[in-house]
Amino acid sequence: MRTQALLSILLLCVLLLQARGGQRSQRMNQKQPPPEIKQCEKRPKIYLCTIPCTDHRECQANNICCSTFCGNVCMNIL
């Protein structure tokens, strides 16, 4: 009888963890604030103003999202 009660409690705990998504998924879902968008070091070409960005992750490799006279654009850092 005692083992059945322990097995029932263990099963209940496992089901509750699965329903909540487990603790691992909670740590992975924590969002970090996006890095601050800084002023561009050089003036961008005018065609770049047609493609705005809000985060560095929207830009391709070797590009960053930076602030210019026409808004935030992706600029090459090389």
Short mmCIF file of C-alpha atoms in Angstrom, two decimals:
data_model
loop_
_atom_site.label_atom_id
_atom_site.label_comp_id
_atom_site.label_asym_id
_atom_site.label_seq_id
_atom_site.Cartn_x
_atom_site.Cartn_y
_atom_site.Cartn_z
CA MET A 1 0.00 0.00 0.00
CA ARG A 2 2.82 2.36 0.89
CA THR A 3 4.65 1.71 -2.38
CA GLN A 4 1.49 2.39 -4.37
CA ALA A 5 1.13 5.76 -2.65
CA LEU A 6 4.76 6.64 -3.42
CA LEU A 7 4.38 5.56 -7.05
CA SER A 8 1.22 7.63 -7.36
CA ILE A 9 2.97 10.72 -5.97
CA LEU A 10 5.95 10.16 -8.27
CA LEU A 11 3.67 9.79 -11.28
CA LEU A 12 1.81 12.96 -10.32
CA CYS A 13 5.11 14.90 -10.03
CA VAL A 14 6.26 13.69 -13.46
CA LEU A 15 2.95 14.65 -15.04
CA LEU A 16 3.04 18.11 -13.44
CA LEU A 17 6.58 18.72 -14.72
CA GLN A 18 5.56 17.72 -18.23
CA ALA A 19 2.51 19.96 -18.11
CA ARG A 20 4.66 22.92 -17.06
CA GLY A 21 7.24 22.17 -19.75
CA GLY A 22 9.93 21.12 -17.33
CA GLN A 23 12.52 23.32 -15.71
CA ARG A 24 14.97 23.20 -18.61
CA SER A 25 12.58 24.93 -21.00
CA GLN A 26 11.99 27.71 -18.48
CA ARG A 27 15.69 28.58 -18.42
CA MET A 28 15.93 28.51 -22.21
CA ASN A 29 12.87 30.76 -22.67
CA GLN A 30 14.27 33.61 -20.58
CA LYS A 31 14.81 36.47 -22.97
CA GLN A 32 17.80 38.71 -22.66
CA PRO A 33 17.26 42.37 -23.42
CA PRO A 34 18.52 43.27 -26.90
CA PRO A 35 21.82 45.14 -26.99
CA GLU A 36 21.52 48.90 -27.21
CA ILE A 37 21.49 50.31 -30.75
CA LYS A 38 24.30 52.84 -31.05
CA GLN A 39 24.98 55.65 -33.49
CA CYS A 40 26.60 54.52 -36.77
CA GLU A 41 30.29 55.35 -37.09
CA LYS A 42 29.95 56.39 -40.74
CA ARG A 43 27.17 57.79 -42.90
CA PRO A 44 25.23 55.04 -44.69
CA LYS A 45 24.42 54.89 -48.37
CA ILE A 46 20.94 56.25 -49.06
CA TYR A 47 19.62 52.88 -50.31
CA LEU A 48 20.19 51.39 -46.83
CA CYS A 49 17.48 53.69 -45.46
CA THR A 50 14.80 51.63 -47.23
CA ILE A 51 15.54 48.55 -45.07
CA PRO A 52 15.09 49.41 -41.39
CA CYS A 53 16.07 47.17 -38.47
CA THR A 54 15.16 47.01 -34.79
CA ASP A 55 17.74 44.49 -33.55
CA HIS A 56 21.21 43.20 -34.47
CA ARG A 57 19.72 39.74 -35.11
CA GLU A 58 17.81 41.10 -38.12
CA CYS A 59 21.07 41.95 -39.89
CA GLN A 60 23.25 39.59 -41.92
CA ALA A 61 26.69 38.40 -40.81
CA ASN A 62 29.28 41.16 -40.25
CA ASN A 63 26.49 43.75 -40.02
CA ILE A 64 25.05 45.56 -37.01
CA CYS A 65 21.88 47.56 -36.51
CA CYS A 66 22.86 51.18 -35.85
CA SER A 67 21.11 54.53 -35.71
CA THR A 68 21.38 57.05 -38.57
CA PHE A 69 19.64 60.18 -39.86
CA CYS A 70 16.99 58.00 -41.52
CA GLY A 71 16.38 55.55 -38.65
CA ASN A 72 18.02 52.26 -37.70
CA VAL A 73 19.75 50.39 -40.54
CA CYS A 74 22.06 47.39 -40.93
CA MET A 75 25.64 48.53 -41.60
CA ASN A 76 28.74 46.50 -42.39
CA ILE A 77 31.23 46.52 -39.51
CA LEU A 78 34.23 45.63 -41.67
#
